[in-house]
Amino acid sequence: MDFIAMEEEEFGFSRNYFLAKEMGSSGKKSARKLSDINVVDEQELREASANIEPKH
């Protein structure tokens, strides 16, 4: 293997490592955000949206 091929292979490995690490942590973030959502009854939501006053 020549020097350039070794360098490209090493760069590809490090890039894939960081991409995988980033994807793993993004799953944790989205799971946390989903758990922060409060479940609301559909009828209650419809009533609240009907009472919203337009700004203009």
JSON list of C-alpha atoms in Angstrom, two decimals, residues 2-52:
[
{"chain": "A", "resi": 2, "resn": "ASP", "atom": "CA", "xyz": [1.32, 3.43, -0.79]},
{"chain": "A", "resi": 3, "resn": "PHE", "atom": "CA", "xyz": [1.29, 6.37, 1.60]},
{"chain": "A", "resi": 4, "resn": "ILE", "atom": "CA", "xyz": [-1.71, 8.13, 0.00]},
{"chain": "A", "resi": 5, "resn": "ALA", "atom": "CA", "xyz": [-3.90, 5.01, 0.12]},
{"chain": "A", "resi": 6, "resn": "MET", "atom": "CA", "xyz": [-3.00, 4.46, 3.79]},
{"chain": "A", "resi": 7, "resn": "GLU", "atom": "CA", "xyz": [-3.84, 8.09, 4.58]},
{"chain": "A", "resi": 8, "resn": "GLU", "atom": "CA", "xyz": [-7.22, 7.87, 2.79]},
{"chain": "A", "resi": 9, "resn": "GLU", "atom": "CA", "xyz": [-8.09, 4.63, 4.59]},
{"chain": "A", "resi": 10, "resn": "GLU", "atom": "CA", "xyz": [-7.21, 6.16, 7.95]},
{"chain": "A", "resi": 11, "resn": "PHE", "atom": "CA", "xyz": [-9.26, 9.29, 7.18]},
{"chain": "A", "resi": 12, "resn": "GLY", "atom": "CA", "xyz": [-12.24, 7.16, 6.11]},
{"chain": "A", "resi": 13, "resn": "PHE", "atom": "CA", "xyz": [-12.09, 5.23, 9.36]},
{"chain": "A", "resi": 14, "resn": "SER", "atom": "CA", "xyz": [-11.97, 8.35, 11.53]},
{"chain": "A", "resi": 15, "resn": "ARG", "atom": "CA", "xyz": [-14.78, 9.99, 9.54]},
{"chain": "A", "resi": 16, "resn": "ASN", "atom": "CA", "xyz": [-16.98, 6.91, 9.90]},
{"chain": "A", "resi": 17, "resn": "TYR", "atom": "CA", "xyz": [-16.18, 6.71, 13.60]},
{"chain": "A", "resi": 18, "resn": "PHE", "atom": "CA", "xyz": [-17.36, 10.27, 14.24]},
{"chain": "A", "resi": 19, "resn": "LEU", "atom": "CA", "xyz": [-20.44, 9.85, 12.05]},
{"chain": "A", "resi": 20, "resn": "ALA", "atom": "CA", "xyz": [-21.43, 6.73, 13.99]},
{"chain": "A", "resi": 21, "resn": "LYS", "atom": "CA", "xyz": [-20.76, 8.47, 17.29]},
{"chain": "A", "resi": 22, "resn": "GLU", "atom": "CA", "xyz": [-22.89, 11.44, 16.23]},
{"chain": "A", "resi": 23, "resn": "MET", "atom": "CA", "xyz": [-25.76, 9.22, 15.08]},
{"chain": "A", "resi": 24, "resn": "GLY", "atom": "CA", "xyz": [-25.72, 7.32, 18.36]},
{"chain": "A", "resi": 25, "resn": "SER", "atom": "CA", "xyz": [-26.00, 10.47, 20.43]},
{"chain": "A", "resi": 26, "resn": "SER", "atom": "CA", "xyz": [-28.71, 11.97, 18.23]},
{"chain": "A", "resi": 27, "resn": "GLY", "atom": "CA", "xyz": [-30.96, 9.01, 19.02]},
{"chain": "A", "resi": 28, "resn": "LYS", "atom": "CA", "xyz": [-30.63, 9.75, 22.71]},
{"chain": "A", "resi": 29, "resn": "LYS", "atom": "CA", "xyz": [-31.49, 13.42, 22.13]},
{"chain": "A", "resi": 30, "resn": "SER", "atom": "CA", "xyz": [-34.60, 12.65, 20.10]},
{"chain": "A", "resi": 31, "resn": "ALA", "atom": "CA", "xyz": [-35.80, 10.09, 22.66]},
{"chain": "A", "resi": 32, "resn": "ARG", "atom": "CA", "xyz": [-35.46, 12.69, 25.38]},
{"chain": "A", "resi": 33, "resn": "LYS", "atom": "CA", "xyz": [-37.39, 15.26, 23.34]},
{"chain": "A", "resi": 34, "resn": "LEU", "atom": "CA", "xyz": [-40.21, 12.81, 22.65]},
{"chain": "A", "resi": 35, "resn": "SER", "atom": "CA", "xyz": [-40.54, 12.08, 26.34]},
{"chain": "A", "resi": 36, "resn": "ASP", "atom": "CA", "xyz": [-40.90, 15.83, 27.03]},
{"chain": "A", "resi": 37, "resn": "ILE", "atom": "CA", "xyz": [-44.11, 16.01, 24.96]},
{"chain": "A", "resi": 38, "resn": "ASN", "atom": "CA", "xyz": [-47.27, 16.06, 27.04]},
{"chain": "A", "resi": 39, "resn": "VAL", "atom": "CA", "xyz": [-50.12, 13.90, 25.76]},
{"chain": "A", "resi": 40, "resn": "VAL", "atom": "CA", "xyz": [-53.34, 15.91, 25.35]},
{"chain": "A", "resi": 41, "resn": "ASP", "atom": "CA", "xyz": [-56.86, 14.69, 24.67]},
{"chain": "A", "resi": 42, "resn": "GLU", "atom": "CA", "xyz": [-57.91, 15.36, 21.08]},
{"chain": "A", "resi": 43, "resn": "GLN", "atom": "CA", "xyz": [-61.15, 17.08, 22.10]},
{"chain": "A", "resi": 44, "resn": "GLU", "atom": "CA", "xyz": [-59.27, 19.39, 24.47]},
{"chain": "A", "resi": 45, "resn": "LEU", "atom": "CA", "xyz": [-56.85, 20.24, 21.68]},
{"chain": "A", "resi": 46, "resn": "ARG", "atom": "CA", "xyz": [-59.70, 21.01, 19.25]},
{"chain": "A", "resi": 47, "resn": "GLU", "atom": "CA", "xyz": [-61.39, 23.28, 21.82]},
{"chain": "A", "resi": 48, "resn": "ALA", "atom": "CA", "xyz": [-58.16, 25.15, 22.49]},
{"chain": "A", "resi": 49, "resn": "SER", "atom": "CA", "xyz": [-57.45, 25.63, 18.77]},
{"chain": "A", "resi": 50, "resn": "ALA", "atom": "CA", "xyz": [-61.00, 26.93, 18.21]},
{"chain": "A", "resi": 51, "resn": "ASN", "atom": "CA", "xyz": [-60.41, 29.64, 20.84]},
{"chain": "A", "resi": 52, "resn": "ILE", "atom": "CA", "xyz": [-57.20, 30.98, 19.28]}
]
